[in-house]
Every structure is written in C-alpha cells, then in structure tokens.
PDB file of C-alpha atoms in Angstrom:
ATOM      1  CA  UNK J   1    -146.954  61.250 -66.828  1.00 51.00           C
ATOM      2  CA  UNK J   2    -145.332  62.963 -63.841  1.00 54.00           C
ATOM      3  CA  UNK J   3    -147.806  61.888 -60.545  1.00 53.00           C
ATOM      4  CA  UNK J   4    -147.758  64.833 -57.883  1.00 59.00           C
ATOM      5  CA  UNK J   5    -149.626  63.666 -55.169  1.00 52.00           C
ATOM      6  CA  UNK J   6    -152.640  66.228 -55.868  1.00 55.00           C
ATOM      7  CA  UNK J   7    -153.043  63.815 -58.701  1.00 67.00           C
ATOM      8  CA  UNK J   8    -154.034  60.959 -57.125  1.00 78.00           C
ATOM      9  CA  UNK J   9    -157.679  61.219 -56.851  1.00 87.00           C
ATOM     10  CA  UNK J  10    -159.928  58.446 -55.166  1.00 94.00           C
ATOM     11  CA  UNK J  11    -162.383  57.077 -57.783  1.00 94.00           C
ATOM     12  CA  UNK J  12    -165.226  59.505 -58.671  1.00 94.00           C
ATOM     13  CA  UNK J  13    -168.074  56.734 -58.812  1.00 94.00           C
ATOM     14  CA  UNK J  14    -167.251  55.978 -55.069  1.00 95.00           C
ATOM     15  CA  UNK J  15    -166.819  59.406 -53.758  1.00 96.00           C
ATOM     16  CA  UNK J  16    -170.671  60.647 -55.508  1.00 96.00           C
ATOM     17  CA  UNK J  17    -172.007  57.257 -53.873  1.00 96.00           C
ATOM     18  CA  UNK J  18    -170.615  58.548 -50.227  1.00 97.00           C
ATOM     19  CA  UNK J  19    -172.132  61.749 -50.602  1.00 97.00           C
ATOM     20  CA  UNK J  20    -175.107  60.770 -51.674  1.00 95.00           C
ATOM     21  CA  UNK J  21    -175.556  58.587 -48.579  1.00 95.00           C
ATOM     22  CA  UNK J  22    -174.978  61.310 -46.649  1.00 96.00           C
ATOM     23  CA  UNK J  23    -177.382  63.660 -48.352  1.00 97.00           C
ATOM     24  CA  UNK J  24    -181.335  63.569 -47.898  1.00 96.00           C
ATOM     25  CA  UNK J  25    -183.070  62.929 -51.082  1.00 94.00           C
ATOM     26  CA  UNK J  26    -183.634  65.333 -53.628  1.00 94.00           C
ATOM     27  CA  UNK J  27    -180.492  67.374 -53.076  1.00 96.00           C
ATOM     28  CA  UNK J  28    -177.875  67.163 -55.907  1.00 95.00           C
ATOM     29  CA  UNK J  29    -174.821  67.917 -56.290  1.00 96.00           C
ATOM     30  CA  UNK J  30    -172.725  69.762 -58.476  1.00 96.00           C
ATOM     31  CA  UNK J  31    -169.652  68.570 -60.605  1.00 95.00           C
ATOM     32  CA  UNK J  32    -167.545  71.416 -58.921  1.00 95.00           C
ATOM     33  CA  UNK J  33    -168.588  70.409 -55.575  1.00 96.00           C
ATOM     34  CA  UNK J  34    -168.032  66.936 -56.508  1.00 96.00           C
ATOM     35  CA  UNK J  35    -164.443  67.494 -57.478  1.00 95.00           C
ATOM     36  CA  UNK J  36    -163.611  69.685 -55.057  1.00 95.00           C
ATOM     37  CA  UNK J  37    -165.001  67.217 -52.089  1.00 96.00           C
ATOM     38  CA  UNK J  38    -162.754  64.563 -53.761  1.00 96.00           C
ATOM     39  CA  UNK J  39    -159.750  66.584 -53.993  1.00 95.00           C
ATOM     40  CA  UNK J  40    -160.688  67.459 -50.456  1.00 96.00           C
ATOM     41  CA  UNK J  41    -160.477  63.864 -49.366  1.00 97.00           C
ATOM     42  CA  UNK J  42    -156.901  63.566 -50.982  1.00 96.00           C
ATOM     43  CA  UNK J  43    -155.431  66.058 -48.942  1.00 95.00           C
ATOM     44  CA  UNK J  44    -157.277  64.542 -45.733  1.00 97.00           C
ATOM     45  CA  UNK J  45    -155.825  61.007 -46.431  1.00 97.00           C
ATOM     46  CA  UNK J  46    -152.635  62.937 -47.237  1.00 96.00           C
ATOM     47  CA  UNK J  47    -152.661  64.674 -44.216  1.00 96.00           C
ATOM     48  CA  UNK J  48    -153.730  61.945 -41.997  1.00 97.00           C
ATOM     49  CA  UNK J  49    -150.749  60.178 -43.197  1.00 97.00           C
ATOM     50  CA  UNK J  50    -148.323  62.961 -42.213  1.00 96.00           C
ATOM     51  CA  UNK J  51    -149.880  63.060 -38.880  1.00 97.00           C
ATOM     52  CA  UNK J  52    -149.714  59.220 -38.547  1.00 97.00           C
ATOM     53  CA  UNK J  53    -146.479  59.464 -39.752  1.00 97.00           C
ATOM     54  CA  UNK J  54    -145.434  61.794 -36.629  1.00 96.00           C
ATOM     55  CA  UNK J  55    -146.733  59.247 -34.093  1.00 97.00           C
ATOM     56  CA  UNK J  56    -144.806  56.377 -35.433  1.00 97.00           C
ATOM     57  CA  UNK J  57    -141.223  58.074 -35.554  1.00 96.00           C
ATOM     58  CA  UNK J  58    -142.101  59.488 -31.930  1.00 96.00           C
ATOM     59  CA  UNK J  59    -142.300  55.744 -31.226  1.00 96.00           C
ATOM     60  CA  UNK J  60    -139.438  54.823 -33.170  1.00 96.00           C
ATOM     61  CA  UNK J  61    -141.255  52.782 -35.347  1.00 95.00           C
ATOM     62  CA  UNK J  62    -140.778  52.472 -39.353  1.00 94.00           C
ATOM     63  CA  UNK J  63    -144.357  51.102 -39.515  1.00 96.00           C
ATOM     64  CA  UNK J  64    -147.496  53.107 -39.400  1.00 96.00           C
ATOM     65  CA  UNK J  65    -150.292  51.103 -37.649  1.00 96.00           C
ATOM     66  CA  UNK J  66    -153.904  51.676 -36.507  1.00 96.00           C
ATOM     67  CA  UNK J  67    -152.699  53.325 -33.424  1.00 97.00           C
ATOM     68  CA  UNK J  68    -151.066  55.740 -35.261  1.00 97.00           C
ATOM     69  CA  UNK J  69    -153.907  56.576 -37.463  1.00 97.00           C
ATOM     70  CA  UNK J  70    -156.329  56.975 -34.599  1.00 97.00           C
ATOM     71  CA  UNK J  71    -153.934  59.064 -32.299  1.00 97.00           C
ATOM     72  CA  UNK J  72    -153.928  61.407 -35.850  1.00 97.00           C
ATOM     73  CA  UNK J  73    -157.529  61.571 -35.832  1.00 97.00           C
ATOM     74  CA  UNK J  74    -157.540  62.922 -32.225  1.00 97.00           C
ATOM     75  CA  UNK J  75    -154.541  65.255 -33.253  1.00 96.00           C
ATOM     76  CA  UNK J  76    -156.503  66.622 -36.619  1.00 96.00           C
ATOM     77  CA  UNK J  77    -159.645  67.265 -34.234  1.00 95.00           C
ATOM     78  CA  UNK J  78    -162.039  64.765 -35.665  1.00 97.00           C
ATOM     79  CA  UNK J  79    -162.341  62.354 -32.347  1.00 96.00           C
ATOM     80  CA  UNK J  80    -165.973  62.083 -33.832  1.00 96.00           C
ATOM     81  CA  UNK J  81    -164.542  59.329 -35.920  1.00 97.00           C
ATOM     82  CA  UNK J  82    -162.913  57.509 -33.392  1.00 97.00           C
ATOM     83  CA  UNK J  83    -165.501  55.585 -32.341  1.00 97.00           C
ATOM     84  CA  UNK J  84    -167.279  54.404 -35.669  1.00 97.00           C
ATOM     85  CA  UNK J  85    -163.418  53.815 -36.578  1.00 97.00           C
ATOM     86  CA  UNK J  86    -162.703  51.263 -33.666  1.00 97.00           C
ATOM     87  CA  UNK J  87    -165.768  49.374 -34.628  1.00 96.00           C
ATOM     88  CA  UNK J  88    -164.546  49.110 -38.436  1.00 96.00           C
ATOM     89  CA  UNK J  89    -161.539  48.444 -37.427  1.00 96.00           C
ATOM     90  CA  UNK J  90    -162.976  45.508 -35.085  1.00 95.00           C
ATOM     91  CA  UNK J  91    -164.976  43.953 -38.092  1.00 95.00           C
ATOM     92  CA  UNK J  92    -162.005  44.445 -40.368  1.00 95.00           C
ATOM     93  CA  UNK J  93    -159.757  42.346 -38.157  1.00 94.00           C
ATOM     94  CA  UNK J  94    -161.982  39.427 -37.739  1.00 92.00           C
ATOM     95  CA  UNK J  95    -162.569  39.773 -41.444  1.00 90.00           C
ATOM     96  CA  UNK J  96    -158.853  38.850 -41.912  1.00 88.00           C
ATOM     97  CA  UNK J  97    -158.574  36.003 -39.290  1.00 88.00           C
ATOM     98  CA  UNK J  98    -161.062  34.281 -41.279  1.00 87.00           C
ATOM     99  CA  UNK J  99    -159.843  35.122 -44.880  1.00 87.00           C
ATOM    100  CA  UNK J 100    -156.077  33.952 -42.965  1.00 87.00           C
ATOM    101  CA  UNK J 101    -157.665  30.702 -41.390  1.00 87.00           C
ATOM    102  CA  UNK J 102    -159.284  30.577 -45.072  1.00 88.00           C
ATOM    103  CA  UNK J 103    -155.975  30.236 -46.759  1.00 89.00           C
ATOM    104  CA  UNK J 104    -154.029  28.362 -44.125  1.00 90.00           C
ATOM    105  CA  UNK J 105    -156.809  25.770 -44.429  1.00 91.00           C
ATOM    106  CA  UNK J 106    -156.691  25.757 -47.898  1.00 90.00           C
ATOM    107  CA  UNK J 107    -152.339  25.358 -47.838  1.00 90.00           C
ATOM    108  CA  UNK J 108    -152.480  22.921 -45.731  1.00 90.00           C
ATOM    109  CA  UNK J 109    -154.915  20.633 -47.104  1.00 90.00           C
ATOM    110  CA  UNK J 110    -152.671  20.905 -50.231  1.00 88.00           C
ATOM    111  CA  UNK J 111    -149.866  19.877 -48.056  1.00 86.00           C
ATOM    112  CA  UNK J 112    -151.903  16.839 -47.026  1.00 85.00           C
ATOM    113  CA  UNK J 113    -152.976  15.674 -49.798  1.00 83.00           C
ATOM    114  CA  UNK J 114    -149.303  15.144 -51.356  1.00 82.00           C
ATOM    115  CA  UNK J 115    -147.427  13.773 -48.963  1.00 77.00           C
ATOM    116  CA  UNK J 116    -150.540  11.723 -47.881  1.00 72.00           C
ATOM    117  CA  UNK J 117    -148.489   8.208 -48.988  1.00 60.00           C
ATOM    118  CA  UNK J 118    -145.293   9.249 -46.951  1.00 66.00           C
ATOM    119  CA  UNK J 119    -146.353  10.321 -43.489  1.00 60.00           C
ATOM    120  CA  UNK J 120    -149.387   9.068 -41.813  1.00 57.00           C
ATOM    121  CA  UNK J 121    -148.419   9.594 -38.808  1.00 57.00           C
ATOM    122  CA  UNK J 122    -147.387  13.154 -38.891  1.00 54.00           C
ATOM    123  CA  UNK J 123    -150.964  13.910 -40.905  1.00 53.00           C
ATOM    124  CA  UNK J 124    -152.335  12.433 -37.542  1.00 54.00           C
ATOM    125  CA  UNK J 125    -150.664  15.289 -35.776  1.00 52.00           C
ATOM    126  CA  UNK J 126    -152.102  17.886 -37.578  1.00 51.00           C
ATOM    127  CA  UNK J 127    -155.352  16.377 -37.823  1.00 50.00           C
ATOM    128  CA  UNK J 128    -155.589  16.659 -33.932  1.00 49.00           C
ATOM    129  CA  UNK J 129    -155.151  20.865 -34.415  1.00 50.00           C
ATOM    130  CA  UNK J 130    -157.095  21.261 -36.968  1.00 49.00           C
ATOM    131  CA  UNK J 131    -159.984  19.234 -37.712  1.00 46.00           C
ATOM    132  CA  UNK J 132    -161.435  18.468 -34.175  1.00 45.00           C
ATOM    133  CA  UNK J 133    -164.331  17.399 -35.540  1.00 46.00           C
ATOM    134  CA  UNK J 134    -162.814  14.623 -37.124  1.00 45.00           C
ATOM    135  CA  UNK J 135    -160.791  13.500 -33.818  1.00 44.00           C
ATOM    136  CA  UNK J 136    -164.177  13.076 -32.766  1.00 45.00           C
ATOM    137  CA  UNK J 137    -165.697  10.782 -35.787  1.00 47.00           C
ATOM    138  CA  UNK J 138    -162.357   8.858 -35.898  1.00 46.00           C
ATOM    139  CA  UNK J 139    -161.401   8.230 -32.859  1.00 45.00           C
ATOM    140  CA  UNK J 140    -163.160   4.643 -32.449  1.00 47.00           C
ATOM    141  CA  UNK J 141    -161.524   4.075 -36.190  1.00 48.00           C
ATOM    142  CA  UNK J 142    -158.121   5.073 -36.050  1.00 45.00           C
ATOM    143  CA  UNK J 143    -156.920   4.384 -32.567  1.00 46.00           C
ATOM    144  CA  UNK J 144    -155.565   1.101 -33.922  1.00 50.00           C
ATOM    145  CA  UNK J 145    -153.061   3.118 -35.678  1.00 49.00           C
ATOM    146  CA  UNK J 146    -152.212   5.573 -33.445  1.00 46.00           C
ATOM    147  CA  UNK J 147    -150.837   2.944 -30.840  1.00 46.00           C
TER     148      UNK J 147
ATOM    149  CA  UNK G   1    -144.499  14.311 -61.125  1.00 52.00           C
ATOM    150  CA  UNK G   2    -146.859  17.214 -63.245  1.00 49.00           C
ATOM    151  CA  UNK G   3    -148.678  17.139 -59.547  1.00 48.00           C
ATOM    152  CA  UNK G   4    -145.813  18.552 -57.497  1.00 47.00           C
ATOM    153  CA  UNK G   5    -145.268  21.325 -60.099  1.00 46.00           C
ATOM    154  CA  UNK G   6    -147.882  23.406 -58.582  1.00 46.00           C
ATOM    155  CA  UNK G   7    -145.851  22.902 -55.143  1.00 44.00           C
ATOM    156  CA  UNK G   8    -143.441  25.357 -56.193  1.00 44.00           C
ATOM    157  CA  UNK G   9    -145.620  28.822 -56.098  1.00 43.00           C
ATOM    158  CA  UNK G  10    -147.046  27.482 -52.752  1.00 43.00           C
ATOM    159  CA  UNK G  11    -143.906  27.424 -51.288  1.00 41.00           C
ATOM    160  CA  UNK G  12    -142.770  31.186 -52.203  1.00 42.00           C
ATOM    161  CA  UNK G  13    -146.749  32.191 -51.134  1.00 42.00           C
ATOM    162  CA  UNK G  14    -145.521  30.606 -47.538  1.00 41.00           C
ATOM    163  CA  UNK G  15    -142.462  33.324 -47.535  1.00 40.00           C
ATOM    164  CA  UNK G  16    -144.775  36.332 -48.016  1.00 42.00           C
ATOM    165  CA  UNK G  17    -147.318  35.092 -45.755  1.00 42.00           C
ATOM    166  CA  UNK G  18    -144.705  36.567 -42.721  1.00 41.00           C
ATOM    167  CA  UNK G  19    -144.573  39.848 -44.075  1.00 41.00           C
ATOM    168  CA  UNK G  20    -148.625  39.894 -45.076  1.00 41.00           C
ATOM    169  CA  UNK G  21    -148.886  42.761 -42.383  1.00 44.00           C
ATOM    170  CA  UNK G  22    -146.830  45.449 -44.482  1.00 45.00           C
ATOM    171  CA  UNK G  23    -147.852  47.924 -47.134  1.00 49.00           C
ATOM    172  CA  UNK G  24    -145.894  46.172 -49.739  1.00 44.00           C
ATOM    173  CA  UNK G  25    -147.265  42.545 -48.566  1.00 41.00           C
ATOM    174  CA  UNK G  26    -151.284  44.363 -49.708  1.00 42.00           C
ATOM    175  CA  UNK G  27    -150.498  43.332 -53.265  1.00 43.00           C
ATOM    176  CA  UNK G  28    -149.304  40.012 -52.736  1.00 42.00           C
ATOM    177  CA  UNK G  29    -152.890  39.238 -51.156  1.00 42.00           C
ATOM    178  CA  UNK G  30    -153.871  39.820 -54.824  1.00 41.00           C
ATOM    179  CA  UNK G  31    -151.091  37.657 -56.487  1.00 40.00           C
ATOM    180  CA  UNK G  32    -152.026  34.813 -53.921  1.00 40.00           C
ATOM    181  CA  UNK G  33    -155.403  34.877 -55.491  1.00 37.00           C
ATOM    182  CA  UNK G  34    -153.780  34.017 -58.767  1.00 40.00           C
ATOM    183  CA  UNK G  35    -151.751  31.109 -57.647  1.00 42.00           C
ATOM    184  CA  UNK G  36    -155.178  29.535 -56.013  1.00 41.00           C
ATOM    185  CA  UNK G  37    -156.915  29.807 -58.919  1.00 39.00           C
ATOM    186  CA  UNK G  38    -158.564  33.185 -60.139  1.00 39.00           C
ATOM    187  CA  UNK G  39    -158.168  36.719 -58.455  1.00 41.00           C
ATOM    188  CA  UNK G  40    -161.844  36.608 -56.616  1.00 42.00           C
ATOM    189  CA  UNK G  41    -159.264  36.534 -53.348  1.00 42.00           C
ATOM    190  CA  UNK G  42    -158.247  39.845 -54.147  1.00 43.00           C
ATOM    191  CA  UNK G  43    -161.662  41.173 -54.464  1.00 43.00           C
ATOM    192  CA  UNK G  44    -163.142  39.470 -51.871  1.00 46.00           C
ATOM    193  CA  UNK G  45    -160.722  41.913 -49.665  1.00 49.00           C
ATOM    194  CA  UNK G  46    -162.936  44.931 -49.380  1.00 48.00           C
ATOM    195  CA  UNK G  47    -165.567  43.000 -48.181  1.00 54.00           C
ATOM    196  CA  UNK G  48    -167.805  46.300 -48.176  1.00 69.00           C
ATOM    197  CA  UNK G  49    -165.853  47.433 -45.188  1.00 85.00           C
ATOM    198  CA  UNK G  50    -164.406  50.292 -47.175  1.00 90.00           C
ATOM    199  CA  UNK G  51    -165.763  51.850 -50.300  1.00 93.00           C
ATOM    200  CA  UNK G  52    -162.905  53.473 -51.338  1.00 95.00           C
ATOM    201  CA  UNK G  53    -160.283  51.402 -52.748  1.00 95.00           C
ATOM    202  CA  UNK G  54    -157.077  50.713 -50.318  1.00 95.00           C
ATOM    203  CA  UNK G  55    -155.072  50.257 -53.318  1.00 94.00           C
ATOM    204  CA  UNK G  56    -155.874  54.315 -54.114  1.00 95.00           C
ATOM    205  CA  UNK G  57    -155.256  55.065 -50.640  1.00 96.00           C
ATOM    206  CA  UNK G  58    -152.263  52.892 -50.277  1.00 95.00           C
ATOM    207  CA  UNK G  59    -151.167  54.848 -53.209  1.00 94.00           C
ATOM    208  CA  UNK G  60    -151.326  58.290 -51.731  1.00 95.00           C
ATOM    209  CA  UNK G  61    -149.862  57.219 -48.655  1.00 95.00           C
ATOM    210  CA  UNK G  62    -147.000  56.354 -50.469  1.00 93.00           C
ATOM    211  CA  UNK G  63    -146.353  59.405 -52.070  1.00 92.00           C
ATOM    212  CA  UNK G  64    -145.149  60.723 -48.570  1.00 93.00           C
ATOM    213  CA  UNK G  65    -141.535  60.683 -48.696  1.00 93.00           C
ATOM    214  CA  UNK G  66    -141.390  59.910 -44.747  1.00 94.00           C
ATOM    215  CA  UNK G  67    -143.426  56.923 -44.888  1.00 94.00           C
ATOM    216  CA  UNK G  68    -141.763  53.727 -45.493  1.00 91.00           C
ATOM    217  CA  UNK G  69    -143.789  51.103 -44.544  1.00 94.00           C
ATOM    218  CA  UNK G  70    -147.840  51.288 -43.261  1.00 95.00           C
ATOM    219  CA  UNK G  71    -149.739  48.051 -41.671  1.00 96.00           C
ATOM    220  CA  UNK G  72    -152.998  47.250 -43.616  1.00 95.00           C
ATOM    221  CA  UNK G  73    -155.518  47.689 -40.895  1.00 96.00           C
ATOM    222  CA  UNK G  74    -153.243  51.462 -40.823  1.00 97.00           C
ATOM    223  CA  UNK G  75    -154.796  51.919 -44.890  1.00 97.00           C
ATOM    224  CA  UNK G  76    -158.317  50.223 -43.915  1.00 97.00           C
ATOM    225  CA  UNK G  77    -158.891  53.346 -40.934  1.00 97.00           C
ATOM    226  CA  UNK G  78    -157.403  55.938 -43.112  1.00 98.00           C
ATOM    227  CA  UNK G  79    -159.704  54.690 -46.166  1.00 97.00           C
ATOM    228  CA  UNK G  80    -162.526  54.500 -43.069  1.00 97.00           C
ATOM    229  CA  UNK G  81    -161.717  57.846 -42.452  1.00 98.00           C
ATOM    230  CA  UNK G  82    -161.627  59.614 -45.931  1.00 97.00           C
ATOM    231  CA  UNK G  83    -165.361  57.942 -46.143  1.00 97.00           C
ATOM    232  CA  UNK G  84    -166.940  59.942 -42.624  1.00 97.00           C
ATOM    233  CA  UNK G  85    -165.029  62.855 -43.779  1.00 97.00           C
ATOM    234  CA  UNK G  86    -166.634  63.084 -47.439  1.00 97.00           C
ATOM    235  CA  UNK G  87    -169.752  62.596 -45.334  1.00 97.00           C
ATOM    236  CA  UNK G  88    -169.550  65.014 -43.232  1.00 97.00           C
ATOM    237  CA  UNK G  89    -168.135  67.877 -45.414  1.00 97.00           C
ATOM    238  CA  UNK G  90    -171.108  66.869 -47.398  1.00 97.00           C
ATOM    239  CA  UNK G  91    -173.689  67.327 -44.655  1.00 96.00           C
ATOM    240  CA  UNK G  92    -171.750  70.600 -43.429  1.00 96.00           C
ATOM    241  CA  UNK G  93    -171.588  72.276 -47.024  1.00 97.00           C
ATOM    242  CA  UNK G  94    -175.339  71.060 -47.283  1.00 97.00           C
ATOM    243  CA  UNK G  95    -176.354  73.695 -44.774  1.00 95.00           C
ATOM    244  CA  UNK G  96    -174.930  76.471 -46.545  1.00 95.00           C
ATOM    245  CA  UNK G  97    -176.900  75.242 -49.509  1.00 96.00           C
ATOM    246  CA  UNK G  98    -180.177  74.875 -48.102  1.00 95.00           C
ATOM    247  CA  UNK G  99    -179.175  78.578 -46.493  1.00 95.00           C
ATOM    248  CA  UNK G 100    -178.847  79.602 -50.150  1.00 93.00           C
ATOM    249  CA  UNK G 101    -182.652  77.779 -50.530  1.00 96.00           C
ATOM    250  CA  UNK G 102    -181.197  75.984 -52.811  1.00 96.00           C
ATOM    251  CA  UNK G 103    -181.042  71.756 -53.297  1.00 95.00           C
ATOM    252  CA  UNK G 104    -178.156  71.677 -55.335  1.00 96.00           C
ATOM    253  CA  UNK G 105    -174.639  71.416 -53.230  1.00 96.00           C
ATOM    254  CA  UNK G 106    -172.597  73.819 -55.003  1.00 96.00           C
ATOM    255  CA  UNK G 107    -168.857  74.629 -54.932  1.00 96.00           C
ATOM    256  CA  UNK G 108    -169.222  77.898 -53.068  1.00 96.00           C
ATOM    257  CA  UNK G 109    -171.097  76.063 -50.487  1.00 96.00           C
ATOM    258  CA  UNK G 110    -167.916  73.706 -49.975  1.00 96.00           C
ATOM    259  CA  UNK G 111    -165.874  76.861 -49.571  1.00 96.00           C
ATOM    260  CA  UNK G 112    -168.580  78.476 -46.875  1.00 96.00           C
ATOM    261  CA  UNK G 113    -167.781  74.950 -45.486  1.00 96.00           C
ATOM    262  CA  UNK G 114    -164.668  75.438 -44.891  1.00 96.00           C
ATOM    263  CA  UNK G 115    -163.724  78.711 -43.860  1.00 95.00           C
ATOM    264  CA  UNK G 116    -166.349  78.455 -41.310  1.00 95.00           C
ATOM    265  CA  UNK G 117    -164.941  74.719 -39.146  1.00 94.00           C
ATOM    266  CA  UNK G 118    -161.613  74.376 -37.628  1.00 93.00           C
ATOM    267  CA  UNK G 119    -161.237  71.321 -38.292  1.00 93.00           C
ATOM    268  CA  UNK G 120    -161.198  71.763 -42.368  1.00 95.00           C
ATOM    269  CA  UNK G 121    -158.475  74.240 -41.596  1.00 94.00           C
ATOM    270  CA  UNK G 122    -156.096  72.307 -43.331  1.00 94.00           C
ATOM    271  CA  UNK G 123    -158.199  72.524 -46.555  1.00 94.00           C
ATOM    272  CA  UNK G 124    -157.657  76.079 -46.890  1.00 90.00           C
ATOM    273  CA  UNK G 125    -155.440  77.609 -49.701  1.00 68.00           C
TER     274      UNK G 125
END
C-alpha cells in the first residue's frame, strides 16, 4: 500500500460538511466536485507546507511554526485568511493553556497525594502557587505549622 | 506498594511534556490520555476549533521530505486554512454554477473556478 502524497485525502464527511456551510440552501453538490474540492485541499495543505517550509529554513529554523504558516498565506496570495486565522489561532492557544494547566493540575495532585506522609512542609510550598484559594481558608489553621 | 506502580508512566509522561510543542510530541497528547484513564484527552483536542482532523493534516505535512519537525499551533492554522479555502473554492465555483442556472455544483464549475483566480493557480494541471 504505497502512500504518494496525492493519496492522503482529508476525510470526506468533513470536507461535504465545510462546503455545505459555505453554500446557501438548496444547492448540491456533485460527487465529482466533491472529490475534486478535496483533492484540491490536499494540494493546498501540501503547498502551504512547502511555502512554510521556505520561511523556516530562511530563518534557520528546523521547526515550522505559526509564523511560518501565516507569512505562506501572504506569499500564496490568500491574506484574506490572515485575519480569521490570527483569531483561531488566539482561541487555539488559550485552549491549550487550559488543557496544559488541566494536566499539570491533575500531575501534581498525584504527586501530592503520595508523598503526602513524607513532606509536609514542601506540600506547603506548592500549596502557596497553586491553590491560592486555599492560602486563604487555611491560613488562620495552619500557621501553627508553618512557624 | 500496588499504589506507586502507577508512578512509573507518570514519570515518562513528565519527559514528553518538554517536547509537547513538536509534530512528533501531537500523538503523545493522545497516549497521555491513556495513562489518565481513557483517551477522551485526545478527543477533547479539537475542541471544534478545526474540523478537519490535525492528525490527517499532520500526515500530509509529513510527506514533505524538507520538513522535519512542525509546532502544533503550525498544523492547527494550516488545518484552519484548508477549511476557508474549501469554503471559498466552494462559494467561487458556486457562481459558475448558478451562471450555468443550475443548483447543483458540478466538476466543470470547479475547473471554471480555477482557471479564472490567481490564487488557485497552483491547482492547475
């Protein structure tokens, strides 16, 4: 099962839902023009990647990032998308600090909770970073410890 | 003792946490989701942001032979980008259609499409 890179199609479910967002009501569209649109937006992401590409060896860098995509854009003449791609790109990143947060909590809290017998004092620590709430419930409590 | 044995996985989760910004480091997101109990994590990360699925995308970026490495946020505005573009070639081919008095979107139509804008030049042939 040799993969060329024409191969790779993006999911057909996903590509009829896009266009038929775009589209008014009442228009339909073919199964040729379906395929071809999604074959079309292979070669775009395949493209865009090339271009991206270009912009990060300019800088030297072995790793594309959003800079490089959106300098591509400009490059491949659709600056249309730059803006509604800054303010995904905005939502995606605080997306991910949350989901990171998420997991750090959730690490950490497992951390706590076994070595919870050994050392109080270094939970205390962390407890001041993290849960500032709590500083604020416990402080009458625990001060007696802390000294 | 059976308590600590879930320490372990934690542990080698904490090494790929440094490299979660790189291409590679989009999958372990997924296998992270299995050591905390279920893979919801992993498909909690589209988040209806993107439609199109970065693993796909990630996929085709790959098969560049110049590309070694791409940031996530890099496959979330390509995957962004794919989705304006189907809309767009959509709504351009449309006109051609409705030109055609017809309310069926038809191959030719794409074609029309893309003779006719610059920027689909790269479509051609």
């Amino acid at each position: 099962m040799a993969e060329r890179p024409e191969d790779l199609n993006l999911p057909n479910a996903v590509i009829t839902r896009i266009i038929k967002e775009a589209l008014p009501d009442g228009v339909n569209v073919s199964k040729e023009a379906r395929r071809a649109i999604s074959q079309a937006a292979s070669v775009f992401v395949l493209y865009a990647t090339s271009c991206a590409n270009n912009f990060a060896m300019k800088a030297k860098r072995k790793t594309l990032n959003a800079g490089d995509v959106m300098a591509a854009m400009e490059e491949m003449e659709f600056e249309r998308f730059l803006q509604p791609l800054c303010e995904a790109l905005e939502a995606y990143k605080k997306g991910q600090k949350g989901k990171k947060a998420a997991s750090e909590q959730k690490r950490k809290d497992k951390k706590k909770s076994e070595t919870d017998e050994n050392d109080k004092s270094r939970d205390e620590e962390e407890d001041e970073h993290m849960d500032e709430e709590q500083d604020g419930e416990n402080e009458g409590e625990e001060e007696d410890v802390e000294n | 003792m059976a308590a600590t044995a879930p320490a372990a996985p934690a542990e080698s989760d904490l090494d790929r946490s440094g490299t979660e910004d790189e291409l590679r480091a989009a999958e372990p997101d997924e296998d992270a989701g299995n050591a905390h109990g279920g893979p919801a994590a992993g498909a909690q990360q589209q988040h209806r942001l993107a439609k199109l699925p970065l693993s796909r995308i990630k996929a085709l970026m790959k098969a560049d032979p110049d590309v070694s490495l791409a940031s996530q946020e890099s496959v979330f505005i390509i995957a962004k980008a794919t989705e304006l573009f189907v809309e767009m070639i959509a709504k351009d081919a449309l006109v051609y259609a409705q030109q055609g008095k017809r309310k069926t979107l038809q191959r030719k139509d794409l074609d029309n499409a893309i003779e006719a804008i610059d920027e689909f030049a790269f479509l051609e042939g």
